[in-house]
Amino acid sequence: KVAKKKAARKRSSSTERLEGPVLWSFKAGTEAAFGIYIDEHLCWVGQEAGFVYALTHDGKISRHYKLPQGVMCMVMDERWLYAGCNDGNVYDLRSERPYVAYHIDKSVQIYWMDLFQGNLAVSDDDAYLTVMDFEGERLWKKGGRGSSGWMIRCDADGLYHGHDEQVIKYDWGGKQLWKAKTRGSVLFGWQEQHAAYAGTTFGIDVIDKQSGKRLAFCELSGGVPANAASPDGRLIFAGSDDMIYAFDSKGKELWRLGTGGCGTPLSMQYFDGKLYFVTGRGFLGCMDLDKDAIADALRGEVPKPKRYTAPKQQRATTVSAKLSTATADEGVVVECFYEGSTLRVRPVSDGYDASWHVQFPRNLREDGKRFVVEELVAATQGGFYRALGKISELDE
């Protein structure tokens, strides 16, 4: 823990805006950063120039990718991490190089996406919600009577689509279950187990996921381009105008503090007692939510944050990076084949059901070609496999 007396810097004037206890920040570039994902091992950030960085929790770069176009969002689905980009592709980031997992028509402007058990849901600028299966084949498409579909979140029970001044819940068959009106236009969305959180031009609507009823409203004077909540829903966070706001579950404001010069949050995530955020100035920041740290910040005392910056000269792994080769005993062998006019992938190694297809990178598929996959995982719902980890060309 930071020694407060040693590291704190006193505010020079009580009239100045109070800054939050930002422990560290990473400057990923000059472009805005929208993508973020945090777990116990790595802190991920993706920005508009297409650069993706994975940092350890002490600020060291573990992975560095360069995607063809800007990253709009990053989402986790079970053990798979994906980045949605402006080139219409969704990239799998859980290997030594990025792979094209899904392709969306270039005419579609992705605003946000989410995944659940391999099914992809995409919300776009025309307020359409498109749902695809693990092969990227469309299951259904709804909406379209509006604009700016900034919110889509999924769980086992359904999909929560926010655009204009409403959030609509669909079941996985595409049937509308409820529609909730929001106070202001939807700018962002979050979910926890029992509630969906729609950040709007006036605050955050907290909506019961079963009934669609408003549970609380967190009021702000400005719009909310990013919001999040703690897993238990007891703390709700909003980013607006270079500030982070905290509310309780009833919508009462607890505090508001600056981002330590990082800029306005465009996406955020609560993890293990800290709030991580990415900003319009290209920063990934980490704010301490410990009660003592917040109390000190409200008195004008905050630790001096550690500052990290992406190196100007560093080789990034790209989608076109050459694959290594491996023998059949180094993993699971899969092969590409045509089923009618569609190029698919199936397992070849013993112990796997050859009638099941494999969710496999679209940019690697070539009729008759065989690959060695580090791990082949049966989908939670059954019926297909998902490739995980390193992929190599089979050395035959």
Tab-separated table of C-alpha atoms in Angstrom:
chain	number	residue	atom	x	y	z
A	1	LYS	CA	0.000	0.000	0.000
A	2	VAL	CA	1.256	3.495	-0.810
A	3	ALA	CA	2.561	5.407	2.170
A	4	LYS	CA	0.087	8.250	2.219
A	5	LYS	CA	2.117	10.894	4.024
A	6	LYS	CA	5.139	10.356	1.827
A	7	ALA	CA	3.388	10.092	-1.523
A	8	ALA	CA	0.498	12.503	-1.053
A	9	ARG	CA	0.461	15.894	-2.677
A	10	LYS	CA	-1.641	18.589	-1.021
A	11	ARG	CA	-4.086	20.586	-3.090
A	12	SER	CA	-3.080	24.228	-3.230
A	13	SER	CA	-6.625	25.548	-3.101
A	14	SER	CA	-9.920	24.189	-1.800
A	15	THR	CA	-11.676	25.748	-4.795
A	16	GLU	CA	-9.790	23.544	-7.258
A	17	ARG	CA	-11.388	20.381	-8.565
A	18	LEU	CA	-10.417	17.385	-6.452
A	19	GLU	CA	-8.520	14.597	-8.190
A	20	GLY	CA	-9.063	10.903	-7.554
A	21	PRO	CA	-6.510	8.452	-6.116
A	22	VAL	CA	-5.179	7.297	-9.491
A	23	LEU	CA	-2.481	4.718	-8.752
A	24	TRP	CA	-1.070	4.508	-12.272
A	25	SER	CA	-1.811	5.343	-15.879
A	26	PHE	CA	-0.609	4.063	-19.236
A	27	LYS	CA	-0.512	6.275	-22.323
A	28	ALA	CA	-1.377	3.984	-25.241
A	29	GLY	CA	-1.085	6.731	-27.859
A	30	THR	CA	-2.618	10.043	-28.836
A	31	GLU	CA	-5.830	8.518	-30.213
A	32	ALA	CA	-8.912	7.853	-28.097
A	33	ALA	CA	-9.106	4.501	-26.306
A	34	PHE	CA	-12.450	2.666	-26.211
A	35	GLY	CA	-11.442	-0.939	-25.501
A	36	ILE	CA	-10.764	-2.205	-21.991
A	37	TYR	CA	-10.704	-5.554	-20.225
A	38	ILE	CA	-9.221	-6.357	-16.812
A	39	ASP	CA	-8.652	-9.687	-15.071
A	40	GLU	CA	-6.322	-10.963	-12.356
A	41	HIS	CA	-3.445	-11.340	-14.811
A	42	LEU	CA	-3.590	-8.534	-17.378
A	43	CYS	CA	-4.999	-5.077	-18.086
A	44	TRP	CA	-5.998	-4.655	-21.743
A	45	VAL	CA	-6.468	-1.421	-23.684
A	46	GLY	CA	-7.376	-0.916	-27.356
A	47	GLN	CA	-7.390	2.434	-29.155
A	48	GLU	CA	-8.486	4.084	-32.397
A	49	ALA	CA	-5.195	3.612	-34.238
A	50	GLY	CA	-5.622	-0.159	-33.866
A	51	PHE	CA	-2.987	-0.697	-31.179
A	52	VAL	CA	-3.815	-3.158	-28.405
A	53	TYR	CA	-1.687	-3.490	-25.276
A	54	ALA	CA	-1.877	-6.044	-22.486
A	55	LEU	CA	-0.156	-4.871	-19.313
A	56	THR	CA	0.683	-6.659	-16.105
A	57	HIS	CA	-0.722	-5.021	-12.984
A	58	ASP	CA	2.641	-3.373	-12.353
A	59	GLY	CA	2.588	-1.658	-15.754
A	60	LYS	CA	4.824	-3.921	-17.850
A	61	ILE	CA	3.774	-4.632	-21.448
A	62	SER	CA	3.034	-8.341	-21.835
A	63	ARG	CA	1.495	-8.318	-25.339
A	64	HIS	CA	1.284	-5.749	-28.118
A	65	TYR	CA	-0.914	-6.156	-31.190
A	66	LYS	CA	-1.568	-3.934	-34.191
A	67	LEU	CA	-5.008	-4.447	-35.722
A	68	PRO	CA	-5.859	-3.113	-39.209
A	69	GLN	CA	-8.235	-0.417	-37.924
A	70	GLY	CA	-9.429	1.218	-34.722
A	71	VAL	CA	-10.675	-0.770	-31.737
A	72	MET	CA	-14.212	0.185	-30.699
A	73	CYS	CA	-14.743	-2.306	-27.882
A	74	MET	CA	-13.312	-5.331	-26.090
A	75	VAL	CA	-15.421	-8.071	-24.513
A	76	MET	CA	-14.790	-11.375	-22.754
A	77	ASP	CA	-16.780	-14.543	-23.441
A	78	GLU	CA	-15.849	-17.348	-21.067
A	79	ARG	CA	-12.105	-17.866	-21.824
A	80	TRP	CA	-12.034	-15.855	-25.071
A	81	LEU	CA	-11.250	-12.148	-25.400
A	82	TYR	CA	-12.442	-10.267	-28.482
A	83	ALA	CA	-11.893	-6.824	-29.999
A	84	GLY	CA	-14.442	-5.266	-32.337
A	85	CYS	CA	-12.837	-3.018	-34.948
A	86	ASN	CA	-13.776	-0.446	-37.561
A	87	ASP	CA	-12.834	-2.798	-40.417
A	88	GLY	CA	-15.891	-4.924	-39.635
A	89	ASN	CA	-13.896	-7.743	-38.070
A	90	VAL	CA	-14.007	-9.123	-34.550
A	91	TYR	CA	-10.585	-10.391	-33.478
A	92	ASP	CA	-9.738	-13.172	-31.035
A	93	LEU	CA	-6.907	-11.930	-28.788
A	94	ARG	CA	-6.270	-15.034	-26.689
A	95	SER	CA	-3.222	-16.240	-28.610
A	96	GLU	CA	0.242	-15.064	-29.599
A	97	ARG	CA	-1.309	-13.253	-32.587
A	98	PRO	CA	-4.793	-11.855	-33.341
A	99	TYR	CA	-7.190	-13.905	-35.468
A	100	VAL	CA	-10.373	-12.953	-37.321
A	101	ALA	CA	-13.143	-14.670	-35.356
A	102	TYR	CA	-16.160	-12.976	-36.972
A	103	HIS	CA	-16.692	-10.756	-39.982
A	104	ILE	CA	-19.407	-8.119	-40.138
A	105	ASP	CA	-20.348	-6.336	-43.347
A	106	LYS	CA	-18.269	-3.181	-43.812
A	107	SER	CA	-21.441	-1.168	-44.328
A	108	VAL	CA	-22.269	-1.772	-40.659
A	109	GLN	CA	-20.787	0.788	-38.265
A	110	ILE	CA	-20.187	-1.207	-35.063
A	111	TYR	CA	-21.032	0.864	-31.995
A	112	TRP	CA	-20.868	-1.936	-29.461
A	113	MET	CA	-20.919	-5.719	-29.283
A	114	ASP	CA	-21.188	-8.514	-26.757
A	115	LEU	CA	-20.771	-12.281	-26.869
A	116	PHE	CA	-22.361	-15.136	-24.995
A	117	GLN	CA	-21.261	-18.752	-25.455
A	118	GLY	CA	-19.923	-18.016	-28.929
A	119	ASN	CA	-22.986	-16.090	-30.141
A	120	LEU	CA	-22.175	-12.541	-31.231
A	121	ALA	CA	-24.544	-9.583	-30.797
A	122	VAL	CA	-23.731	-6.332	-32.605
A	123	SER	CA	-25.406	-2.953	-32.153
A	124	ASP	CA	-24.823	-0.367	-34.880
A	125	ASP	CA	-25.259	3.292	-35.770
A	126	ASP	CA	-28.726	2.677	-37.231
A	127	ALA	CA	-29.912	1.028	-33.980
A	128	TYR	CA	-30.066	-2.443	-35.515
A	129	LEU	CA	-29.266	-5.435	-33.333
A	130	THR	CA	-27.738	-8.325	-35.292
A	131	VAL	CA	-27.153	-11.722	-33.693
A	132	MET	CA	-24.777	-14.284	-35.235
A	133	ASP	CA	-23.810	-17.828	-34.347
A	134	PHE	CA	-20.288	-19.135	-33.721
A	135	GLU	CA	-19.624	-19.312	-37.479
A	136	GLY	CA	-20.628	-15.682	-37.958
A	137	GLU	CA	-23.859	-16.668	-39.710
A	138	ARG	CA	-26.796	-14.386	-38.981
A	139	LEU	CA	-29.484	-15.781	-36.697
A	140	TRP	CA	-31.713	-12.696	-36.681
A	141	LYS	CA	-31.785	-8.913	-36.922
A	142	LYS	CA	-34.077	-6.499	-35.073
A	143	GLY	CA	-34.608	-2.791	-34.515
A	144	GLY	CA	-33.432	-0.137	-36.916
A	145	ARG	CA	-36.029	2.467	-36.003
A	146	GLY	CA	-33.576	4.899	-34.463
A	147	SER	CA	-29.885	5.717	-34.241
A	148	SER	CA	-26.766	5.368	-32.099
A	149	GLY	CA	-27.060	1.863	-30.662
A	150	TRP	CA	-24.406	2.308	-27.992
A	151	MET	CA	-25.632	-0.437	-25.672
A	152	ILE	CA	-25.782	-4.192	-26.086
A	153	ARG	CA	-25.282	-6.638	-23.235
A	154	CYS	CA	-26.070	-10.366	-23.160
A	155	ASP	CA	-26.606	-13.100	-20.606
A	156	ALA	CA	-28.240	-16.528	-20.514
A	157	ASP	CA	-31.669	-14.923	-20.194
A	158	GLY	CA	-31.498	-12.555	-23.164
A	159	LEU	CA	-30.083	-9.435	-24.802
A	160	TYR	CA	-30.352	-5.821	-23.595
A	161	HIS	CA	-30.248	-3.347	-26.471
A	162	GLY	CA	-30.085	0.391	-25.775
A	163	HIS	CA	-30.473	3.174	-28.343
A	164	ASP	CA	-32.132	6.580	-28.505
A	165	GLU	CA	-34.175	6.875	-25.266
A	166	GLN	CA	-34.905	3.221	-24.588
A	167	VAL	CA	-33.566	-0.197	-23.632
A	168	ILE	CA	-35.235	-3.270	-25.141
A	169	LYS	CA	-34.818	-6.837	-23.921
A	170	TYR	CA	-35.032	-9.729	-26.400
A	171	ASP	CA	-34.861	-13.448	-25.776
A	172	TRP	CA	-32.339	-15.484	-27.767
A	173	GLY	CA	-34.966	-16.250	-30.382
A	174	GLY	CA	-35.449	-12.546	-31.101
A	175	LYS	CA	-38.760	-12.077	-29.245
A	176	GLN	CA	-39.140	-8.723	-27.477
A	177	LEU	CA	-39.698	-9.231	-23.739
A	178	TRP	CA	-39.900	-5.630	-22.528
A	179	LYS	CA	-39.104	-2.041	-23.433
A	180	ALA	CA	-37.889	0.511	-20.875
A	181	LYS	CA	-37.846	4.248	-21.512
A	182	THR	CA	-34.686	6.023	-20.324
A	183	ARG	CA	-34.112	9.571	-19.139
A	184	GLY	CA	-32.086	10.813	-22.055
A	185	SER	CA	-30.445	9.135	-25.039
A	186	VAL	CA	-28.412	6.000	-24.337
A	187	LEU	CA	-24.642	6.534	-24.606
A	188	PHE	CA	-23.278	3.369	-22.995
A	189	GLY	CA	-24.378	0.210	-21.206
A	190	TRP	CA	-23.309	-2.128	-18.429
A	191	GLN	CA	-24.803	-5.146	-16.701
A	192	GLU	CA	-24.484	-7.149	-13.522
A	193	GLN	CA	-26.460	-10.199	-12.443
A	194	HIS	CA	-29.794	-8.524	-11.703
A	195	ALA	CA	-29.606	-5.097	-13.338
A	196	ALA	CA	-28.778	-3.382	-16.616
A	197	TYR	CA	-27.194	0.074	-16.403
A	198	ALA	CA	-27.856	2.496	-19.252
A	199	GLY	CA	-25.619	5.568	-19.277
A	200	THR	CA	-27.530	8.439	-20.887
A	201	THR	CA	-27.291	12.139	-21.657
A	202	PHE	CA	-28.622	12.866	-18.144
A	203	GLY	CA	-27.304	10.062	-15.934
A	204	ILE	CA	-27.618	6.314	-15.426
A	205	ASP	CA	-30.871	4.361	-15.574
A	206	VAL	CA	-30.676	1.233	-13.398
A	207	ILE	CA	-33.133	-1.275	-14.880
A	208	ASP	CA	-34.350	-4.577	-13.448
A	209	LYS	CA	-33.378	-7.261	-15.959
A	210	GLN	CA	-36.467	-9.396	-15.358
A	211	SER	CA	-39.232	-6.793	-15.437
A	212	GLY	CA	-37.714	-3.791	-17.219
A	213	LYS	CA	-38.694	-1.521	-14.320
A	214	ARG	CA	-36.431	1.336	-13.255
A	215	LEU	CA	-34.737	0.526	-9.943
A	216	ALA	CA	-32.838	3.796	-9.572
A	217	PHE	CA	-31.560	6.809	-11.462
A	218	CYS	CA	-28.114	8.349	-10.972
A	219	GLU	CA	-28.388	11.978	-12.019
A	220	LEU	CA	-25.551	13.938	-13.633
A	221	SER	CA	-25.409	17.381	-15.160
A	222	GLY	CA	-23.694	16.020	-18.275
A	223	GLY	CA	-23.789	12.925	-20.457
A	224	VAL	CA	-22.353	9.544	-19.459
A	225	PRO	CA	-20.140	8.076	-22.217
A	226	ALA	CA	-18.961	5.348	-19.815
A	227	ASN	CA	-20.381	3.631	-16.754
A	228	ALA	CA	-19.871	0.487	-14.683
A	229	ALA	CA	-20.907	-1.111	-11.401
A	230	SER	CA	-19.469	-3.380	-8.747
A	231	PRO	CA	-20.562	-7.035	-9.080
A	232	ASP	CA	-22.947	-6.720	-6.117
A	233	GLY	CA	-24.489	-3.536	-7.530
A	234	ARG	CA	-23.774	-1.567	-4.360
A	235	LEU	CA	-21.521	0.893	-6.192
A	236	ILE	CA	-22.321	2.499	-9.545
A	237	PHE	CA	-19.767	4.538	-11.481
A	238	ALA	CA	-20.062	7.129	-14.231
A	239	GLY	CA	-17.440	8.903	-16.316
A	240	SER	CA	-18.176	12.416	-17.543
A	241	ASP	CA	-16.153	15.552	-18.326
A	242	ASP	CA	-12.763	14.311	-17.002
A	243	MET	CA	-14.470	13.140	-13.806
A	244	ILE	CA	-15.535	9.878	-12.196
A	245	TYR	CA	-18.739	9.826	-10.157
A	246	ALA	CA	-19.747	7.169	-7.628
A	247	PHE	CA	-23.331	6.414	-6.550
A	248	ASP	CA	-24.954	3.924	-4.217
A	249	SER	CA	-27.526	1.379	-5.426
A	250	LYS	CA	-30.373	3.864	-4.829
A	251	GLY	CA	-28.799	6.520	-7.060
A	252	LYS	CA	-27.401	8.756	-4.308
A	253	GLU	CA	-24.134	10.446	-5.278
A	254	LEU	CA	-21.279	9.443	-2.962
A	255	TRP	CA	-18.413	11.400	-4.508
A	256	ARG	CA	-16.968	12.892	-7.678
A	257	LEU	CA	-13.245	13.016	-8.403
A	258	GLY	CA	-11.000	13.832	-11.361
A	259	THR	CA	-9.152	11.277	-13.464
A	260	GLY	CA	-5.711	12.657	-12.624
A	261	GLY	CA	-5.237	14.370	-15.971
A	262	CYS	CA	-6.123	11.274	-18.016
A	263	GLY	CA	-9.200	12.792	-19.672
A	264	THR	CA	-12.834	11.749	-19.989
A	265	PRO	CA	-13.517	8.007	-19.584
A	266	LEU	CA	-14.970	6.301	-22.672
A	267	SER	CA	-15.190	2.852	-21.101
A	268	MET	CA	-14.553	1.483	-17.629
A	269	GLN	CA	-14.525	-1.655	-15.496
A	270	TYR	CA	-14.582	-2.344	-11.767
A	271	PHE	CA	-12.164	-5.049	-10.661
A	272	ASP	CA	-10.935	-6.110	-7.219
A	273	GLY	CA	-11.553	-2.836	-5.395
A	274	LYS	CA	-10.258	-0.619	-8.188
A	275	LEU	CA	-11.841	1.218	-11.100
A	276	TYR	CA	-10.049	0.923	-14.435
A	277	PHE	CA	-10.906	3.329	-17.243
A	278	VAL	CA	-9.807	4.294	-20.760
A	279	THR	CA	-10.129	7.836	-22.036
A	280	GLY	CA	-10.443	10.124	-25.018
A	281	ARG	CA	-6.791	11.099	-24.554
A	282	GLY	CA	-5.583	7.514	-24.992
A	283	PHE	CA	-4.953	6.639	-21.344
A	284	LEU	CA	-5.643	3.491	-19.366
A	285	GLY	CA	-5.983	4.506	-15.720
A	286	CYS	CA	-6.370	2.688	-12.406
A	287	MET	CA	-8.152	4.396	-9.495
A	288	ASP	CA	-8.021	3.066	-5.931
A	289	LEU	CA	-11.510	2.678	-4.412
A	290	ASP	CA	-10.320	1.895	-0.890
A	291	LYS	CA	-12.395	3.933	1.603
A	292	ASP	CA	-9.319	5.550	3.134
A	293	ALA	CA	-7.924	6.454	-0.297
A	294	ILE	CA	-11.221	8.086	-1.309
A	295	ALA	CA	-11.468	9.925	2.029
A	296	ASP	CA	-7.937	11.276	1.562
A	297	ALA	CA	-8.767	12.377	-1.985
A	298	LEU	CA	-11.850	14.235	-0.766
A	299	ARG	CA	-9.532	16.128	1.602
A	300	GLY	CA	-7.285	16.968	-1.325
A	301	GLU	CA	-4.566	14.375	-0.683
A	302	VAL	CA	-3.771	11.818	-3.377
A	303	PRO	CA	-0.736	9.627	-4.103
A	304	LYS	CA	1.525	10.577	-6.960
A	305	PRO	CA	0.503	8.174	-9.753
A	306	LYS	CA	2.993	6.075	-11.643
A	307	ARG	CA	3.083	7.039	-15.314
A	308	TYR	CA	3.762	4.535	-18.079
A	309	THR	CA	3.933	5.246	-21.805
A	310	ALA	CA	3.881	2.981	-24.840
A	311	PRO	CA	7.352	2.934	-26.417
A	312	LYS	CA	7.624	4.758	-29.733
A	313	GLN	CA	9.590	1.936	-31.312
A	314	GLN	CA	8.202	-1.496	-30.546
A	315	ARG	CA	7.324	-4.339	-32.870
A	316	ALA	CA	3.638	-5.219	-32.667
A	317	THR	CA	2.208	-8.589	-33.659
A	318	THR	CA	-0.205	-8.271	-36.585
A	319	VAL	CA	-2.947	-10.405	-38.099
A	320	SER	CA	-0.636	-11.346	-40.978
A	321	ALA	CA	2.156	-12.661	-38.735
A	322	LYS	CA	3.482	-15.993	-40.028
A	323	LEU	CA	2.349	-19.149	-38.251
A	324	SER	CA	4.863	-21.582	-36.828
A	325	THR	CA	4.617	-25.310	-37.541
A	326	ALA	CA	3.874	-28.139	-35.110
A	327	THR	CA	3.527	-31.904	-35.190
A	328	ALA	CA	0.278	-33.757	-34.532
A	329	ASP	CA	1.325	-34.788	-31.019
A	330	GLU	CA	1.759	-31.142	-29.949
A	331	GLY	CA	-1.967	-30.389	-29.849
A	332	VAL	CA	-5.282	-31.131	-31.539
A	333	VAL	CA	-5.350	-31.505	-35.328
A	334	VAL	CA	-8.195	-29.832	-37.234
A	335	GLU	CA	-8.836	-29.558	-40.957
A	336	CYS	CA	-10.652	-27.176	-43.282
A	337	PHE	CA	-13.263	-28.557	-45.674
A	338	TYR	CA	-16.134	-27.396	-47.834
A	339	GLU	CA	-19.660	-28.157	-46.705
A	340	GLY	CA	-21.596	-27.124	-49.779
A	341	SER	CA	-20.267	-23.663	-50.579
A	342	THR	CA	-19.189	-22.898	-47.001
A	343	LEU	CA	-15.635	-23.437	-45.785
A	344	ARG	CA	-15.755	-25.033	-42.327
A	345	VAL	CA	-13.369	-26.689	-39.862
A	346	ARG	CA	-13.642	-30.051	-38.065
A	347	PRO	CA	-11.467	-32.020	-35.633
A	348	VAL	CA	-9.309	-34.866	-36.921
A	349	SER	CA	-7.555	-36.045	-33.751
A	350	ASP	CA	-8.933	-39.018	-31.821
A	351	GLY	CA	-11.300	-38.302	-28.958
A	352	TYR	CA	-13.302	-35.567	-30.686
A	353	ASP	CA	-16.638	-35.679	-32.498
A	354	ALA	CA	-15.847	-35.197	-36.200
A	355	SER	CA	-19.455	-34.180	-36.884
A	356	TRP	CA	-19.022	-31.031	-34.774
A	357	HIS	CA	-17.689	-27.910	-36.448
A	358	VAL	CA	-14.898	-25.839	-34.914
A	359	GLN	CA	-15.029	-22.113	-34.254
A	360	PHE	CA	-11.786	-21.257	-36.013
A	361	PRO	CA	-10.155	-18.088	-37.433
A	362	ARG	CA	-11.758	-17.071	-40.701
A	363	ASN	CA	-8.539	-15.607	-42.098
A	364	LEU	CA	-6.714	-18.963	-41.817
A	365	ARG	CA	-9.259	-21.213	-43.523
A	366	GLU	CA	-8.114	-22.916	-46.715
A	367	ASP	CA	-9.710	-26.011	-48.204
A	368	GLY	CA	-7.887	-29.193	-47.180
A	369	LYS	CA	-5.397	-27.415	-44.927
A	370	ARG	CA	-4.659	-28.853	-41.479
A	371	PHE	CA	-3.651	-27.023	-38.325
A	372	VAL	CA	-2.568	-27.906	-34.795
A	373	VAL	CA	-4.573	-26.155	-32.080
A	374	GLU	CA	-3.214	-25.833	-28.550
A	375	GLU	CA	-6.630	-26.611	-27.066
A	376	LEU	CA	-10.053	-27.525	-28.434
A	377	VAL	CA	-12.890	-26.779	-26.018
A	378	ALA	CA	-16.444	-28.085	-26.327
A	379	ALA	CA	-18.942	-25.210	-26.300
A	380	THR	CA	-20.841	-24.854	-23.039
A	381	GLN	CA	-24.142	-25.562	-24.810
A	382	GLY	CA	-22.614	-28.385	-26.893
A	383	GLY	CA	-22.736	-28.890	-30.654
A	384	PHE	CA	-19.400	-27.329	-31.633
A	385	TYR	CA	-15.837	-26.780	-30.489
A	386	ARG	CA	-13.927	-23.555	-29.892
A	387	ALA	CA	-10.207	-23.221	-30.664
A	388	LEU	CA	-8.177	-21.758	-27.812
A	389	GLY	CA	-4.541	-20.722	-27.596
A	390	LYS	CA	-1.742	-21.078	-30.103
A	391	ILE	CA	-2.516	-22.228	-33.646
A	392	SER	CA	0.203	-23.740	-35.841
A	393	GLU	CA	0.360	-25.204	-39.324
A	394	LEU	CA	0.582	-28.990	-39.253
A	395	ASP	CA	4.056	-30.248	-40.072
A	396	GLU	CA	3.221	-33.322	-42.166
